[in-house]
Tab-separated table of C-alpha atoms in Angstrom:
chain	number	residue	atom	x	y	z
A	1	UNK	CA	-151.996	59.503	-84.121
A	2	UNK	CA	-149.228	57.942	-82.018
A	3	UNK	CA	-150.715	59.553	-78.912
A	4	UNK	CA	-154.025	57.892	-79.818
A	5	UNK	CA	-152.428	54.426	-80.075
A	6	UNK	CA	-151.449	54.107	-83.750
A	7	UNK	CA	-147.977	53.232	-85.058
A	8	UNK	CA	-146.189	55.839	-87.149
A	9	UNK	CA	-143.046	56.228	-89.245
A	10	UNK	CA	-141.300	59.198	-90.829
A	11	UNK	CA	-138.279	58.459	-92.992
A	12	UNK	CA	-136.018	60.607	-95.144
A	13	UNK	CA	-134.738	59.289	-98.471
A	14	UNK	CA	-132.312	60.836	-100.940
A	15	UNK	CA	-128.754	60.846	-102.207
A	16	UNK	CA	-125.798	61.547	-99.954
A	17	UNK	CA	-125.419	65.177	-98.941
A	18	UNK	CA	-129.005	66.150	-99.800
A	19	UNK	CA	-130.068	66.978	-96.225
A	20	UNK	CA	-131.573	63.825	-94.725
A	21	UNK	CA	-129.765	63.976	-91.389
A	22	UNK	CA	-130.362	67.721	-91.118
A	23	UNK	CA	-134.066	67.090	-91.740
A	24	UNK	CA	-134.403	64.280	-89.205
A	25	UNK	CA	-132.069	65.386	-86.384
A	26	UNK	CA	-131.348	69.006	-87.316
A	27	UNK	CA	-128.352	71.287	-86.950
A	28	UNK	CA	-126.420	71.901	-83.756
A	29	UNK	CA	-125.800	75.630	-84.095
A	30	UNK	CA	-129.242	77.238	-83.900
A	31	UNK	CA	-132.415	76.315	-82.048
A	32	UNK	CA	-134.441	77.087	-85.181
A	33	UNK	CA	-132.487	74.361	-87.010
A	34	UNK	CA	-133.991	71.594	-84.889
A	35	UNK	CA	-134.937	68.520	-86.883
A	36	UNK	CA	-138.006	66.318	-86.831
A	37	UNK	CA	-136.852	64.204	-83.860
A	38	UNK	CA	-136.357	67.038	-81.324
A	39	UNK	CA	-139.510	68.795	-82.552
A	40	UNK	CA	-141.477	65.553	-82.203
A	41	UNK	CA	-140.189	64.985	-78.675
A	42	UNK	CA	-141.125	68.535	-77.732
A	43	UNK	CA	-144.646	68.097	-79.116
A	44	UNK	CA	-145.231	64.694	-77.506
A	45	UNK	CA	-144.164	65.704	-73.999
A	46	UNK	CA	-146.110	68.944	-74.266
A	47	UNK	CA	-149.249	66.966	-75.133
A	48	UNK	CA	-148.619	64.443	-72.348
A	49	UNK	CA	-148.483	67.237	-69.793
A	50	UNK	CA	-151.833	68.561	-71.011
A	51	UNK	CA	-153.611	65.196	-70.751
A	52	UNK	CA	-154.191	64.194	-67.127
A	53	UNK	CA	-156.877	61.635	-67.998
A	54	UNK	CA	-154.343	58.900	-68.848
A	55	UNK	CA	-151.138	57.448	-67.460
A	56	UNK	CA	-148.378	57.597	-70.082
A	57	UNK	CA	-145.062	55.743	-70.227
A	58	UNK	CA	-142.406	56.677	-72.775
A	59	UNK	CA	-139.331	54.667	-73.772
A	60	UNK	CA	-136.623	55.405	-76.334
A	61	UNK	CA	-134.520	53.059	-78.475
A	62	UNK	CA	-131.922	53.990	-81.092
A	63	UNK	CA	-130.790	51.431	-83.667
A	64	UNK	CA	-127.906	51.810	-86.103
A	65	UNK	CA	-127.556	49.522	-89.131
A	66	UNK	CA	-123.949	49.692	-90.317
A	67	UNK	CA	-122.679	47.378	-93.064
A	68	UNK	CA	-125.843	45.280	-92.610
A	69	UNK	CA	-125.170	44.741	-88.886
A	70	UNK	CA	-127.337	46.236	-86.149
A	71	UNK	CA	-125.926	48.108	-83.142
A	72	UNK	CA	-127.507	49.753	-80.116
A	73	UNK	CA	-126.515	53.428	-80.188
A	74	UNK	CA	-127.546	53.766	-76.529
A	75	UNK	CA	-125.258	50.970	-75.335
A	76	UNK	CA	-123.007	52.521	-72.626
A	77	UNK	CA	-120.094	50.402	-73.864
A	78	UNK	CA	-119.894	52.382	-77.128
A	79	UNK	CA	-117.257	54.835	-75.910
A	80	UNK	CA	-114.914	52.222	-74.438
A	81	UNK	CA	-115.274	49.523	-77.110
A	82	UNK	CA	-114.635	49.160	-80.797
A	83	UNK	CA	-117.627	48.462	-83.012
A	84	UNK	CA	-116.548	44.853	-83.532
A	85	UNK	CA	-116.631	44.180	-79.780
A	86	UNK	CA	-120.181	45.428	-79.262
A	87	UNK	CA	-123.065	42.919	-79.215
A	88	UNK	CA	-124.942	42.939	-82.494
A	89	UNK	CA	-128.666	43.554	-82.577
A	90	UNK	CA	-130.378	40.507	-84.045
A	91	UNK	CA	-133.888	39.983	-85.383
A	92	UNK	CA	-136.231	37.436	-83.809
A	93	UNK	CA	-139.626	36.587	-85.262
A	94	UNK	CA	-142.470	35.115	-83.207
A	95	UNK	CA	-145.152	32.714	-84.536
A	96	UNK	CA	-147.372	35.699	-85.401
A	97	UNK	CA	-144.552	37.132	-87.571
A	98	UNK	CA	-143.972	40.023	-85.188
A	99	UNK	CA	-140.408	41.333	-85.154
A	100	UNK	CA	-138.410	41.510	-81.903
A	101	UNK	CA	-134.907	42.995	-81.667
A	102	UNK	CA	-132.458	41.251	-79.356
A	103	UNK	CA	-129.705	43.379	-77.721
A	104	UNK	CA	-131.543	46.639	-78.426
A	105	UNK	CA	-132.167	48.491	-75.165
A	106	UNK	CA	-135.149	50.662	-74.268
A	107	UNK	CA	-134.643	53.611	-71.948
A	108	UNK	CA	-137.479	55.269	-70.092
A	109	UNK	CA	-137.766	59.025	-70.629
A	110	UNK	CA	-140.060	60.911	-68.277
A	111	UNK	CA	-139.242	64.379	-69.637
A	112	UNK	CA	-138.318	66.010	-72.932
A	113	UNK	CA	-134.839	66.701	-71.558
A	114	UNK	CA	-134.220	63.022	-70.785
A	115	UNK	CA	-135.367	62.017	-74.277
A	116	UNK	CA	-133.148	64.656	-75.922
A	117	UNK	CA	-130.145	63.471	-73.905
A	118	UNK	CA	-130.717	59.963	-75.278
A	119	UNK	CA	-130.870	61.394	-78.805
A	120	UNK	CA	-127.610	63.297	-78.292
A	121	UNK	CA	-125.925	60.214	-76.824
A	122	UNK	CA	-126.938	58.106	-79.806
A	123	UNK	CA	-125.861	60.734	-82.329
A	124	UNK	CA	-122.437	60.876	-80.676
A	125	UNK	CA	-122.009	57.147	-81.337
A	126	UNK	CA	-123.061	57.224	-85.007
A	127	UNK	CA	-120.689	56.256	-87.819
A	128	UNK	CA	-119.754	59.463	-89.661
A	129	UNK	CA	-116.997	60.055	-92.215
A	130	UNK	CA	-115.888	62.702	-94.684
A	131	UNK	CA	-116.458	61.887	-98.357
A	132	UNK	CA	-115.970	63.901	-101.559
A	133	UNK	CA	-119.754	64.459	-101.649
A	134	UNK	CA	-120.301	65.284	-97.967
A	135	UNK	CA	-117.987	66.532	-95.214
A	136	UNK	CA	-120.034	64.745	-92.543
A	137	UNK	CA	-121.568	61.753	-94.298
A	138	UNK	CA	-123.520	59.337	-92.119
A	139	UNK	CA	-122.353	55.843	-93.041
A	140	UNK	CA	-125.307	53.963	-91.576
A	141	UNK	CA	-129.082	53.826	-91.398
A	142	UNK	CA	-130.462	54.933	-88.033
A	143	UNK	CA	-133.889	54.344	-86.515
A	144	UNK	CA	-134.870	56.450	-83.491
A	145	UNK	CA	-137.993	54.930	-81.948
A	146	UNK	CA	-140.377	56.431	-79.409
A	147	UNK	CA	-142.394	53.726	-77.618
A	148	UNK	CA	-145.529	55.121	-75.990
A	149	UNK	CA	-147.942	53.294	-73.677
A	150	UNK	CA	-151.104	54.803	-72.221
A	151	UNK	CA	-153.973	53.695	-70.007
A	152	UNK	CA	-156.767	55.271	-68.031
A	153	UNK	CA	-156.536	54.901	-64.232
A	154	UNK	CA	-158.315	51.724	-63.138
A	155	UNK	CA	-158.720	50.456	-66.694
A	156	UNK	CA	-157.317	47.090	-67.776
A	157	UNK	CA	-156.908	48.271	-71.379
A	158	UNK	CA	-153.455	49.484	-72.421
A	159	UNK	CA	-152.613	51.191	-75.704
A	160	UNK	CA	-149.155	50.679	-77.182
A	161	UNK	CA	-147.775	52.722	-80.065
A	162	UNK	CA	-144.366	53.324	-81.577
A	163	UNK	CA	-143.020	56.073	-83.780
A	164	UNK	CA	-140.001	55.307	-85.988
A	165	UNK	CA	-138.000	58.351	-87.089
A	166	UNK	CA	-135.600	57.067	-89.730
A	167	UNK	CA	-132.475	58.644	-91.182
A	168	UNK	CA	-131.395	56.517	-94.136
A	169	UNK	CA	-127.809	56.690	-95.356
A	170	UNK	CA	-127.600	58.333	-98.764
A	171	UNK	CA	-127.151	56.482	-102.019
A	172	UNK	CA	-123.766	57.055	-103.659
A	173	UNK	CA	-122.496	56.618	-107.193
A	174	UNK	CA	-119.039	55.243	-106.548
A	175	UNK	CA	-117.693	56.452	-109.890
A	176	UNK	CA	-118.744	60.009	-109.032
A	177	UNK	CA	-117.577	60.055	-105.410
A	178	UNK	CA	-114.265	58.345	-106.128
A	179	UNK	CA	-114.080	56.737	-102.687
A	180	UNK	CA	-111.977	53.696	-101.878
A	181	UNK	CA	-111.040	51.385	-99.014
A	182	UNK	CA	-113.417	51.401	-96.041
A	183	UNK	CA	-115.576	54.153	-97.558
A	184	UNK	CA	-116.050	52.028	-100.675
A	185	UNK	CA	-117.106	49.025	-98.584
A	186	UNK	CA	-119.581	51.195	-96.691
A	187	UNK	CA	-120.957	52.639	-99.935
A	188	UNK	CA	-121.556	49.144	-101.322
A	189	UNK	CA	-123.518	48.090	-98.227
A	190	UNK	CA	-125.507	51.339	-98.269
A	191	UNK	CA	-126.391	51.017	-101.947
A	192	UNK	CA	-127.290	47.331	-101.582
A	193	UNK	CA	-129.637	47.942	-98.652
A	194	UNK	CA	-131.286	50.852	-100.495
A	195	UNK	CA	-131.686	48.565	-103.516
A	196	UNK	CA	-133.499	46.025	-101.325
A	197	UNK	CA	-135.669	48.820	-99.939
A	198	UNK	CA	-136.586	49.803	-103.486
A	199	UNK	CA	-137.426	46.173	-104.326
A	200	UNK	CA	-139.801	46.034	-101.341
A	201	UNK	CA	-141.453	49.307	-102.385
A	202	UNK	CA	-141.888	48.059	-105.970
A	203	UNK	CA	-143.420	44.797	-104.723
A	204	UNK	CA	-145.801	46.631	-102.386
A	205	UNK	CA	-146.950	48.998	-105.132
A	206	UNK	CA	-147.832	46.084	-107.429
A	207	UNK	CA	-151.316	44.718	-106.843
A	208	UNK	CA	-151.783	40.996	-106.195
A	209	UNK	CA	-148.065	40.532	-105.394
A	210	UNK	CA	-147.923	37.533	-103.043
A	211	UNK	CA	-144.289	37.714	-101.882
A	212	UNK	CA	-142.681	40.838	-100.442
A	213	UNK	CA	-138.869	40.448	-99.983
A	214	UNK	CA	-138.613	41.987	-96.499
A	215	UNK	CA	-135.977	39.513	-95.304
A	216	UNK	CA	-133.373	40.546	-97.894
A	217	UNK	CA	-131.934	43.182	-95.562
A	218	UNK	CA	-132.005	44.072	-91.896
A	219	UNK	CA	-133.464	47.500	-92.574
A	220	UNK	CA	-136.489	46.220	-94.505
A	221	UNK	CA	-137.027	43.510	-91.877
A	222	UNK	CA	-137.094	46.052	-89.044
A	223	UNK	CA	-139.333	48.429	-91.008
A	224	UNK	CA	-141.715	45.758	-92.301
A	225	UNK	CA	-144.732	47.207	-90.475
A	226	UNK	CA	-143.771	50.724	-91.516
A	227	UNK	CA	-143.561	49.863	-95.205
A	228	UNK	CA	-146.617	47.707	-95.669
A	229	UNK	CA	-148.408	46.948	-92.449
A	230	UNK	CA	-149.956	48.380	-89.324
A	231	UNK	CA	-148.519	51.884	-89.543
A	232	UNK	CA	-149.091	55.449	-90.735
A	233	UNK	CA	-146.002	56.250	-92.790
A	234	UNK	CA	-144.623	59.459	-94.265
A	235	UNK	CA	-141.625	59.688	-96.586
A	236	UNK	CA	-139.583	62.863	-97.034
A	237	UNK	CA	-137.672	63.044	-100.320
A	238	UNK	CA	-134.514	65.164	-100.096
A	239	UNK	CA	-133.026	66.542	-103.327
A	240	UNK	CA	-129.734	68.148	-104.269
A	241	UNK	CA	-129.848	71.563	-105.964
A	242	UNK	CA	-126.732	70.916	-108.049
A	243	UNK	CA	-127.164	70.227	-111.774
A	244	UNK	CA	-124.610	67.424	-111.716
A	245	UNK	CA	-126.948	65.467	-109.412
A	246	UNK	CA	-130.017	65.691	-111.662
A	247	UNK	CA	-130.048	61.937	-112.351
A	248	UNK	CA	-130.068	61.091	-108.637
A	249	UNK	CA	-132.782	63.697	-107.998
A	250	UNK	CA	-135.008	62.182	-110.692
A	251	UNK	CA	-134.403	58.717	-109.227
A	252	UNK	CA	-135.441	59.965	-105.780
A	253	UNK	CA	-138.645	61.477	-107.200
A	254	UNK	CA	-139.523	58.217	-108.948
A	255	UNK	CA	-138.963	56.329	-105.716
A	256	UNK	CA	-141.254	58.769	-103.903
A	257	UNK	CA	-143.954	58.196	-106.539
A	258	UNK	CA	-143.834	54.453	-105.884
A	259	UNK	CA	-144.040	54.985	-102.130
A	260	UNK	CA	-147.125	57.186	-102.622
A	261	UNK	CA	-148.944	54.244	-104.243
A	262	UNK	CA	-148.710	52.076	-101.115
A	263	UNK	CA	-151.801	51.885	-98.919
A	264	UNK	CA	-151.247	50.961	-95.275
A	265	UNK	CA	-154.016	50.092	-92.835
A	266	UNK	CA	-153.150	51.221	-89.321
A	267	UNK	CA	-155.203	49.796	-86.464
A	268	UNK	CA	-155.479	50.799	-82.832
A	269	UNK	CA	-152.995	48.844	-80.695
A	270	UNK	CA	-154.892	47.823	-77.565
A	271	UNK	CA	-154.386	44.947	-75.174
A	272	UNK	CA	-155.496	43.899	-71.713
A	273	UNK	CA	-152.977	44.538	-68.936
A	274	UNK	CA	-152.276	40.954	-67.744
A	275	UNK	CA	-151.493	42.033	-64.164
A	276	UNK	CA	-154.806	43.834	-63.765
A	277	UNK	CA	-156.681	40.993	-65.434
A	278	UNK	CA	-155.137	38.439	-63.048
A	279	UNK	CA	-156.041	40.612	-60.062
A	280	UNK	CA	-159.632	40.935	-61.299
A	281	UNK	CA	-159.966	37.194	-61.864
A	282	UNK	CA	-158.555	36.448	-58.418
A	283	UNK	CA	-161.084	38.849	-56.899
A	284	UNK	CA	-163.932	37.170	-58.804
A	285	UNK	CA	-162.767	33.731	-57.638
A	286	UNK	CA	-162.737	34.913	-54.028
A	287	UNK	CA	-166.239	36.385	-54.377
A	288	UNK	CA	-167.508	33.093	-55.812
A	289	UNK	CA	-165.905	31.190	-52.949
A	290	UNK	CA	-167.647	33.479	-50.455
A	291	UNK	CA	-171.018	32.912	-52.176
A	292	UNK	CA	-170.434	29.167	-52.188
A	293	UNK	CA	-169.635	29.232	-48.479
A	294	UNK	CA	-172.945	31.010	-47.786
A	295	UNK	CA	-174.885	28.335	-49.686
A	296	UNK	CA	-173.132	25.301	-48.211
A	297	UNK	CA	-172.480	26.769	-44.790
A	298	UNK	CA	-168.861	25.666	-45.012
A	299	UNK	CA	-165.958	27.994	-45.826
A	300	UNK	CA	-163.877	26.752	-48.703
A	301	UNK	CA	-160.143	27.289	-48.541
A	302	UNK	CA	-158.698	24.742	-50.948
A	303	UNK	CA	-157.909	25.688	-54.550
A	304	UNK	CA	-160.450	25.061	-57.296
A	305	UNK	CA	-160.020	21.820	-59.218
A	306	UNK	CA	-159.195	21.810	-62.914
A	307	UNK	CA	-162.759	20.689	-63.720
A	308	UNK	CA	-164.207	23.605	-61.739
A	309	UNK	CA	-161.928	26.064	-63.497
A	310	UNK	CA	-163.196	24.838	-66.867
């Protein structure tokens, strides 16, 4: 669908240690353990090579939301700077209520290898810590986005689509994990943002609900289209097999049931390439000037007046 010009989102939801990151990004040891992101990149670039009827452009962005602050995981300053010194990604909203992210870079990827290198770079910069529930617990929400543009040669119509691949940090019961200090602070932010996500899902699943609280958190603001707008969205619920986590597993299943009730209406994202349109209009103006010169017998070189343009 993304190749055809529709927006898409796949996100994994579940408690900490239940396999969300493994599902989305995969394991590093075996090729067969690849996650959804590398498999998606492989599929997309394979399809692009097959289709010679269109011109495709692919860009990658990688956003991390840590303690309710956004960071660009592809910022080259990550290695040499502390997190506090990096510019924060901020949300801007235009008059049409479209979301724009300031300080989030987009990197062109012309091959699968280039896209995978961007994924690996971003994963290296992620916030990860060891907790009693997970030896490599991701302490942030991460959104890997593939931006795809396509057009037919000579056509002024451009299709834009984006695919969000989302790895949510896992919910934690602080009493069970027994964490403290920085890990406790992180857990509170994670649980609060997941609570706001649940509130948005509940509001969307209720008919005739006029207000949807997207602005309560950065994550729900960024994913507004994915949750209840112009997007085809899939949720993957990850569950723990341990009996002691039965309550969290039931909670995840209930959340998934609510998500299944939401009906999104995705539309084709097409627009006119402004550069081609300007060139066409300039050509038409010149042709009209030539016709006018034939009628009047005088070549016209001065610009058209405002009245003539109207």
